[in-house]
Amino acid sequence: MTAMTAVPATPEPNAAPALRIEGLYKSFGPLQVLRGIDLAVAEHEVVCLIGASGSGKSTLLRCVNLLEDVDAGRIVVGGEEITAPKVDVDRIRRDIGIVFQSYNLFPHMRVVDNVALAPRRVLKRPAARAEAEAMALLERFGLVEKAHDYPDRLSGGQQQRVAIVRALAMEPRLLLLDEITSALDPELVAEVLDVIRELAAGGMTMVIATHEMGFARDIADRVCFLDAGRILEEGTPDQIFRDPREGRTRQFLDRVIAAGRL
Amino acid sequence: MTFGPGPSDIDLLIGDRPGGPVRFRRRRRVSARAAVVATVSTLVFFGALVLAVTNAPGWAQVQRSFLNAKFFWGSLPDVVAHFWVNVQLFVIAEVLILVLGLVLAVLRSLPGPVFFPVRLLATFYVDLFRAIPGVLVIYMLGFGIPGLGIAGIPVDPFVWAVVALTLLYSAYVSEVYRAGIESIHPSQEAAARSLGLNRAQALRFVVLPQAVRRVIPPLLNDFIGLQKDTVLVSFVGVVDIFRSAQIKQAATFNFTPYLAVALVFILMTFPLARVVDWLVARDRARASAGAR
């Protein structure tokens, strides 16, 4: 559902992209992590980023959420350049949700307070309303019995689902998922991926860094293969997984298949 | 311990015997034996110590001037009454220290070049007040500031004693807070900021509540130190528990009132020290339960 790149996905012509990244560079000291990333994501599109560890997937997502400063390039979200100087980063971040590999729930707060914190403090919702809305979201994702528990009482899969709900509570226009199943036991992965499928079906715009190739193939409108800080190849899941153009992509996928992850 | 023929490890691990698993019975026997050994060695050690002291050539004289029951009971009511001054001192100071220490810790952890002077000043403050012996600060404030003779400035040495103790201990306590703040993983702040909370909100709602919980035991430790240091205020003319004992001693040439002072501090500090240990043990149990 994009109009920006030569992608044969179902088009919604002339729709402004939800996210546009142009010539993004990022280094940590001498280490160049991102070396000229260009990417556009349309509204309601689901883009999966695949590639080896260290290829820059996580850093790219952290840059979009302004958790990292960029060295060069522009990031435009909903028509506003968020990498412009003097932009109000707190206001930008409200609209961009991110879920981390390590959940990062707040351990001193009950589940419902984790979810209601940002609506209360950032959107200034009254406590009762924020809590009611948090409960409704937890209900929707099958977590309502855990609402009054502390995060350390939950399984990894439940914690990660709470982290997703916490991001959703801010009603983001763009959701970034950073290898959200990598820290989970294999039997807990499915429950988290089901949540993402439901969000995709509901039209959430998402950029997903993942090692779950089967999932990427299943859910993505478009797959981008990152290699050494560049998007080496992008296309539909069918094209990338069945008939990759680049030797590096094929090499990566062969290794993944050998490891039994596809 | 048995060396010759005895139960093998396998035997020890097999349960289902009358009286429960052998391993547990054996452990109970070992711990009973350990308790006996500990009791005997303690009695022997302290018995020897008491004998050595009481057989010392000057013991009779020391006993008269330091361990005199008559002077002890005679001084106790007055000593206890003046302890109230120390209690007021440390309670007021502790509240102020908790606030000032936190402010200093937050100032020191402000990021970015803009706040460099703030960090520099806060760091200088902390270094300075940890460097100067406490009694000097109490002297300088307690005598120096009232000595300026500025109208409207309090001359009560009690006020300046509170100020001096607050300034001194805030430096230590801010370091405790700072260690707590730095012990919270940066991913917690990142998670908060990613939801749109600003830096102050992330600190207030996410970082500080976790940090403060973590540093309660070391904070209580510093407060035990503070409570004892309240006797330093007697140097600037506040009649506290120590000063009242000193007055008694000067009048009677008997040092027993100091023993009464020591006893009061022991009675107050021992329970607090146990509370600290209990909190540490509880946190450790919780941390290992959370890491399941």
XYZ file of C-alpha atoms in Angstrom:
554
model
C 0.000 0.000 0.000
C 2.678 2.420 -0.956
C 3.143 4.995 -3.597
C 6.737 5.876 -2.945
C 8.875 3.108 -4.260
C 8.610 0.683 -7.093
C 6.785 -1.832 -4.979
C 4.025 -3.925 -6.423
C 1.929 -3.826 -3.281
C -1.698 -2.763 -3.317
C -1.415 0.936 -4.074
C -3.148 3.859 -2.496
C -1.934 6.432 -4.959
C -0.824 9.850 -3.775
C -1.186 8.992 -0.114
C 1.426 10.976 1.816
C 3.894 8.580 3.427
C 3.557 8.035 7.152
C 7.325 7.937 7.343
C 10.005 9.063 4.948
C 13.705 8.616 5.573
C 16.240 10.279 3.285
C 19.993 9.717 3.264
C 20.269 8.749 6.908
C 23.758 8.362 8.351
C 24.670 7.399 11.889
C 27.994 6.512 13.488
C 28.968 5.466 16.964
C 32.519 6.758 17.186
C 34.479 5.229 14.329
C 31.745 2.653 13.678
C 29.440 3.568 10.796
C 26.139 1.891 11.593
C 23.836 3.538 9.044
C 25.317 4.521 5.699
C 22.667 6.250 3.641
C 19.246 4.794 4.397
C 16.335 5.806 2.153
C 12.936 4.434 3.025
C 9.316 5.481 2.712
C 6.465 3.842 4.565
C 2.871 4.524 3.534
C -0.052 4.837 5.911
C -1.262 1.382 7.012
C 1.808 -0.256 5.551
C 3.775 -2.923 7.415
C 7.480 -2.918 6.609
C 9.795 -5.588 7.962
C 13.519 -4.959 8.333
C 15.609 -8.108 8.118
C 19.354 -8.607 8.173
C 22.158 -9.913 10.303
C 22.820 -8.603 13.799
C 24.739 -5.351 13.505
C 23.287 -4.503 10.109
C 21.634 -1.404 11.581
C 17.993 -2.444 12.044
C 17.715 -1.428 15.692
C 19.692 1.762 15.240
C 17.393 2.764 12.386
C 14.320 2.335 14.591
C 15.953 4.196 17.480
C 16.761 7.077 15.131
C 13.135 7.280 13.987
C 12.082 7.515 17.639
C 14.773 10.180 18.207
C 16.401 8.025 20.860
C 19.592 8.534 18.806
C 20.782 11.730 17.145
C 21.368 11.330 13.432
C 24.598 12.475 11.778
C 23.100 13.330 8.398
C 19.845 12.907 6.553
C 16.191 13.670 7.190
C 13.342 11.797 8.832
C 9.837 13.017 8.031
C 6.834 11.705 9.950
C 3.360 12.671 8.755
C 4.775 15.549 6.740
C 6.848 17.007 9.592
C 10.623 16.786 9.588
C 11.462 15.404 13.007
C 15.207 15.687 12.506
C 14.934 19.464 12.102
C 16.782 21.473 14.722
C 14.724 22.744 17.671
C 11.912 20.329 17.085
C 9.973 19.360 20.228
C 11.134 15.777 20.613
C 8.649 14.983 23.376
C 5.720 15.953 21.169
C 7.101 13.894 18.262
C 7.655 10.824 20.420
C 4.040 10.864 21.599
C 2.956 9.904 18.091
C 5.611 7.256 17.499
C 5.396 4.124 19.590
C 8.363 1.829 20.052
C 8.535 -1.598 21.655
C 11.918 -2.939 22.687
C 13.439 -6.383 22.681
C 13.789 -6.304 26.468
C 10.203 -5.061 27.165
C 11.465 -2.293 29.486
C 8.320 -2.268 31.585
C 8.498 -0.110 34.696
C 9.042 -2.689 37.459
C 7.774 -0.471 40.285
C 4.344 0.017 38.729
C 1.451 -2.382 38.303
C 0.622 -3.364 34.749
C -2.318 -0.969 34.502
C -0.168 1.908 35.778
C 2.511 1.090 33.217
C -0.119 1.506 30.525
C -1.835 4.573 31.990
C 1.326 6.523 32.893
C 1.907 8.299 29.591
C -1.775 9.117 28.894
C -1.998 10.628 32.370
C 1.257 12.550 32.417
C 1.704 13.427 28.755
C -1.854 13.705 27.452
C -3.042 14.992 30.867
C -5.988 12.618 30.957
C -7.711 12.408 34.351
C -6.478 9.401 36.327
C -9.816 7.583 36.280
C -10.215 7.940 32.540
C -6.618 6.924 31.801
C -7.047 3.848 33.982
C -10.368 2.909 32.372
C -8.848 3.209 28.917
C -5.832 1.169 29.990
C -8.139 -1.543 31.335
C -10.081 -1.578 28.073
C -6.871 -2.067 26.090
C -5.663 -4.804 28.444
C -9.026 -6.490 28.085
C -8.738 -6.375 24.322
C -5.365 -8.123 24.411
C -6.319 -10.705 27.007
C -4.283 -9.200 29.840
C -6.998 -7.891 32.102
C -6.417 -10.505 34.824
C -2.830 -9.285 35.064
C -3.756 -5.607 35.306
C -3.034 -5.305 39.011
C 0.098 -7.449 39.072
C 3.628 -6.151 38.984
C 5.570 -6.923 35.793
C 7.886 -9.462 37.455
C 4.852 -11.706 38.063
C 4.258 -12.031 34.301
C 5.767 -14.368 31.724
C 8.024 -12.874 29.061
C 5.266 -13.112 26.476
C 2.803 -11.347 28.754
C 5.347 -8.650 29.582
C 5.984 -8.013 25.923
C 2.255 -7.807 25.227
C 1.933 -5.272 28.034
C 4.772 -3.286 26.455
C 2.834 -3.255 23.169
C -0.352 -2.187 24.946
C 1.605 0.546 26.735
C 2.756 1.910 23.380
C -0.764 1.643 21.937
C -2.236 3.615 24.824
C -0.686 6.744 23.300
C -2.550 6.023 20.039
C 0.585 6.320 17.936
C 0.351 6.928 14.212
C 3.454 4.809 13.713
C 4.599 1.781 15.687
C 8.218 0.613 15.699
C 8.949 -2.919 16.878
C 12.564 -3.712 17.666
C 13.102 -7.499 17.641
C 10.288 -7.878 20.114
C 10.393 -11.683 20.152
C 14.165 -12.144 20.379
C 14.237 -12.364 24.177
C 11.295 -14.766 24.400
C 11.218 -18.505 24.895
C 10.098 -20.136 21.626
C 6.721 -21.199 23.004
C 5.901 -17.595 23.951
C 6.649 -16.081 20.553
C 3.297 -16.927 18.984
C 1.148 -15.013 21.469
C 3.144 -11.847 20.799
C 3.101 -12.255 17.030
C -0.675 -12.773 17.148
C -1.011 -9.331 18.705
C 1.023 -7.820 15.882
C -1.100 -9.601 13.285
C -4.200 -8.144 14.865
C -2.681 -4.664 14.787
C -1.724 -5.085 11.129
C -5.249 -6.202 10.305
C -6.488 -3.065 12.061
C -4.397 -0.905 9.772
C -1.588 0.119 12.116
C 1.442 1.496 10.300
C 4.422 -0.506 11.503
C 8.135 -0.857 10.952
C 9.301 -4.160 12.354
C 12.879 -5.285 12.859
C 12.743 -9.044 13.191
C 14.590 -12.327 12.989
C 11.323 -14.235 12.542
C 11.441 -14.747 8.797
C 8.235 -16.784 8.671
C 6.455 -13.976 10.452
C 7.960 -11.306 8.201
C 6.904 -13.230 5.130
C 3.433 -13.596 6.558
C 2.728 -10.082 7.737
C 4.861 -7.637 5.750
C 3.645 -5.608 2.823
C 7.281 -4.996 2.088
C 10.557 -6.467 3.297
C 13.850 -4.555 3.432
C 17.132 -6.414 3.691
C 19.724 -4.362 5.554
C 23.373 -5.066 5.083
C 26.215 -3.025 6.600
C 24.062 0.034 7.212
C 22.323 0.153 3.831
C 19.048 -1.156 2.487
C 20.562 -3.554 0.003
C 17.315 -4.888 -1.352
C 13.624 -4.334 -0.836
C 10.509 -5.879 -2.255
C 7.442 -7.909 -1.477
C 7.931 -10.834 0.875
C 7.435 -13.211 -2.056
C 10.121 -11.583 -4.114
C 12.659 -11.298 -1.260
C 12.165 -14.765 0.147
C 11.655 -16.669 -3.139
C 13.807 -14.825 -5.566
C 16.252 -12.378 -3.992
C 18.194 -10.336 -6.531
C 21.301 -9.779 -4.410
C 23.839 -12.456 -3.578
C 24.152 -11.084 -0.027
C 20.426 -11.457 0.534
C 20.472 -15.022 -0.714
C 23.485 -15.785 1.489
C 21.713 -14.377 4.532
C 18.512 -16.294 3.828
C 20.451 -19.516 3.268
C 22.058 -19.120 6.658
C 18.672 -18.454 8.243
C 17.217 -21.543 6.608
C 20.190 -23.593 7.749
C 19.501 -22.385 11.286
C 15.927 -23.577 10.932
C 14.287 -20.183 11.257
C 12.350 -20.147 8.001
C 33.107 -35.699 60.763
C 33.196 -39.430 60.103
C 36.043 -40.802 58.096
C 35.933 -44.600 58.288
C 32.910 -46.599 57.196
C 29.877 -44.401 57.234
C 26.959 -43.378 55.121
C 27.992 -42.760 51.537
C 26.704 -39.757 49.594
C 24.141 -41.970 47.937
C 22.814 -43.121 51.297
C 22.624 -39.545 52.426
C 20.472 -38.578 49.479
C 17.980 -41.404 49.902
C 14.945 -40.354 51.821
C 12.005 -42.498 52.987
C 13.520 -43.648 56.214
C 12.096 -43.312 59.661
C 12.879 -39.832 60.877
C 13.051 -38.341 57.398
C 15.821 -38.249 54.838
C 19.228 -39.039 56.274
C 20.673 -35.940 54.671
C 18.367 -33.699 56.695
C 18.932 -35.539 59.940
C 22.629 -35.244 59.428
C 22.399 -31.545 58.671
C 20.430 -30.957 61.841
C 23.052 -32.801 63.882
C 25.832 -30.760 62.287
C 24.103 -27.474 62.993
C 23.465 -28.431 66.627
C 27.131 -29.208 66.994
C 28.069 -25.904 65.365
C 25.873 -24.048 67.851
C 27.592 -25.746 70.792
C 31.036 -24.939 69.406
C 30.038 -21.318 68.827
C 28.649 -20.956 72.365
C 31.682 -22.478 74.033
C 34.195 -20.476 72.027
C 32.265 -17.263 72.716
C 32.192 -17.952 76.459
C 35.896 -18.771 76.509
C 36.830 -15.661 74.534
C 34.802 -13.192 76.569
C 35.645 -14.929 79.844
C 39.341 -14.475 79.083
C 38.746 -10.834 78.160
C 36.859 -10.094 81.386
C 39.526 -11.830 83.452
C 42.294 -9.841 81.752
C 40.547 -6.529 82.364
C 39.436 -7.147 85.932
C 42.892 -8.375 86.931
C 44.583 -5.294 85.511
C 46.490 -3.283 88.163
C 44.320 -0.161 87.786
C 40.967 -1.975 87.532
C 39.649 -0.943 90.936
C 40.167 2.736 90.158
C 38.720 2.477 86.651
C 35.702 0.693 88.008
C 35.102 3.481 90.511
C 35.327 6.306 87.973
C 33.717 4.690 84.904
C 31.379 1.992 86.158
C 29.864 3.499 89.243
C 26.271 2.362 89.732
C 25.389 5.312 91.953
C 26.550 7.876 89.397
C 24.991 5.873 86.600
C 21.476 5.933 88.037
C 21.972 9.472 89.281
C 22.845 10.807 85.838
C 20.498 8.695 83.721
C 17.267 10.786 83.990
C 19.068 14.000 83.094
C 20.983 12.368 80.250
C 17.846 10.866 78.789
C 16.022 14.204 79.121
C 18.737 15.984 77.158
C 18.678 13.305 74.489
C 15.486 14.994 73.321
C 17.683 17.831 71.985
C 19.628 15.336 69.848
C 16.413 13.750 68.624
C 15.077 17.128 67.510
C 18.402 17.869 65.832
C 18.573 14.731 63.781
C 14.891 14.542 62.902
C 14.847 18.095 61.529
C 18.222 17.619 59.830
C 17.223 14.299 58.274
C 14.180 15.803 56.567
C 16.259 18.684 55.203
C 19.061 16.314 54.156
C 16.694 14.064 52.221
C 15.552 17.073 50.198
C 18.895 18.845 49.707
C 20.707 15.583 48.962
C 18.193 14.723 46.263
C 18.441 18.194 44.723
C 22.244 17.918 44.623
C 22.110 14.425 43.094
C 19.686 15.543 40.375
C 21.778 18.649 39.631
C 24.856 16.475 39.250
C 23.142 14.147 36.807
C 21.814 16.883 34.497
C 23.185 16.111 31.039
C 24.465 18.393 28.314
C 26.954 21.252 28.069
C 24.406 23.886 29.150
C 24.338 22.494 32.663
C 28.116 22.204 32.993
C 28.382 25.068 35.523
C 25.575 23.555 37.583
C 27.271 20.159 37.618
C 30.576 21.811 38.463
C 29.111 23.705 41.419
C 27.246 20.693 42.759
C 30.363 18.547 42.453
C 32.447 21.198 44.209
C 29.894 21.389 47.016
C 29.909 17.643 47.525
C 33.699 17.427 47.480
C 34.038 20.383 49.832
C 31.696 19.187 52.540
C 33.051 15.683 52.438
C 36.564 17.082 52.879
C 36.066 19.348 55.923
C 35.857 17.677 59.331
C 32.319 18.111 60.611
C 33.295 19.713 63.876
C 34.971 22.571 61.970
C 31.819 23.319 59.980
C 29.798 23.331 63.189
C 32.307 25.698 64.812
C 32.433 28.065 61.874
C 28.675 28.275 61.424
C 27.778 28.134 65.124
C 30.170 30.888 66.188
C 30.925 32.654 62.917
C 27.521 33.506 61.573
C 25.917 34.775 64.782
C 29.189 36.674 65.263
C 28.530 38.678 62.106
C 25.827 40.484 64.046
C 23.502 40.878 61.086
C 20.036 41.877 62.215
C 17.365 39.235 61.645
C 19.789 36.326 61.456
C 19.145 33.760 64.189
C 21.754 33.565 66.938
C 20.479 30.342 68.451
C 23.328 27.828 68.098
C 20.727 25.060 67.703
C 19.641 26.541 64.345
C 23.212 26.695 63.065
C 23.891 23.188 64.322
C 20.974 21.950 62.207
C 22.275 23.925 59.221
C 25.807 22.565 59.658
C 24.686 18.932 59.957
C 22.400 19.378 56.935
C 25.174 20.847 54.795
C 27.596 18.103 55.822
C 25.378 15.097 55.450
C 23.642 16.275 52.266
C 26.994 15.857 50.539
C 27.157 12.194 51.548
C 23.497 11.517 50.948
C 23.591 13.080 47.473
C 26.270 10.546 46.543
C 24.048 7.744 47.773
C 21.139 9.064 45.698
C 23.384 9.506 42.677
C 24.589 5.921 42.890
C 20.928 4.874 43.005
C 20.010 6.985 39.976
C 22.946 5.598 38.010
C 22.018 2.037 38.949
C 18.738 2.323 37.027
C 19.333 0.976 33.526
C 19.206 3.644 30.775
C 16.593 1.538 28.981
C 14.106 2.590 31.654
C 14.566 6.239 30.793
C 14.506 5.399 27.092
C 11.182 3.594 27.537
C 9.725 6.566 29.395
C 10.991 9.118 26.877
C 9.749 7.012 23.975
C 6.229 7.356 25.374
C 6.540 11.132 25.213
C 7.451 11.849 28.844
C 9.939 14.693 29.079
C 13.194 14.379 30.977
C 11.786 15.686 34.250
C 8.755 13.397 34.062
C 10.917 10.374 33.270
C 13.046 11.205 36.306
C 10.079 11.874 38.573
C 7.885 8.907 37.657
C 10.269 6.233 36.422
C 13.876 6.703 37.543
C 13.633 8.237 41.025
C 10.993 5.908 42.499
C 13.170 2.925 41.607
C 16.413 4.618 42.633
C 15.152 5.761 46.039
C 13.800 2.313 46.875
C 17.177 0.851 46.074
C 19.158 3.254 48.296
C 17.045 3.143 51.456
C 19.517 0.819 53.278
C 22.609 2.974 52.606
C 20.558 6.090 53.454
C 19.658 4.635 56.841
C 23.340 3.837 57.337
C 24.239 7.480 56.808
C 21.517 8.462 59.250
C 23.004 6.231 61.936
C 26.219 8.196 61.446
C 24.324 11.482 61.604
C 22.554 10.558 64.830
C 25.875 9.975 66.547
C 27.384 13.148 65.107
C 24.665 15.239 66.731
C 26.836 15.245 69.880
C 29.244 17.542 68.001
C 26.795 20.410 68.505
C 27.805 20.528 72.158
C 30.928 22.340 70.929
C 28.934 25.455 70.058
C 26.998 25.641 73.286
C 23.942 23.497 72.672
C 23.265 21.528 75.848
C 22.573 18.103 74.405
C 22.991 14.603 75.812
C 26.784 14.721 75.643
C 27.041 18.201 77.167
C 24.757 17.231 80.041
C 26.973 14.224 80.801
C 30.024 16.444 80.600
C 28.519 18.865 83.118
C 27.831 15.971 85.492
C 31.337 14.644 85.023
C 32.896 18.017 85.693
C 30.893 18.379 88.908
C 31.578 14.892 90.292
C 34.896 13.903 88.718
C 33.212 10.642 87.704
C 33.017 9.472 84.093
C 30.071 7.101 84.504
C 27.559 9.539 82.921
C 29.336 8.986 79.583
C 28.484 5.330 79.900
C 24.845 6.298 80.211
C 25.176 8.368 77.018
C 26.726 5.430 75.188
C 23.922 3.174 76.366
C 21.248 5.537 75.036
C 22.877 5.614 71.607
C 23.256 1.844 71.581
C 19.595 1.363 72.420
C 18.616 3.644 69.563
C 21.096 2.445 66.922
C 20.907 -1.327 67.373
C 17.283 -1.643 66.221
C 17.943 0.677 63.282
C 20.943 -1.413 62.235
C 18.739 -4.547 62.352
C 16.131 -2.760 60.200
C 18.824 -1.962 57.631
C 19.953 -5.606 57.554
C 16.364 -6.767 57.220
C 15.720 -4.366 54.321
C 18.862 -5.518 52.524
C 17.904 -9.181 52.976
C 14.359 -8.494 51.759
C 15.579 -6.658 48.656
C 17.971 -9.486 47.883
C 15.174 -12.058 48.198
C 12.983 -9.931 45.958
C 15.699 -9.489 43.349
C 16.260 -13.235 43.116
C 12.505 -13.865 42.965
C 12.211 -11.309 40.149
C 14.982 -13.025 38.177
C 13.059 -16.283 37.882
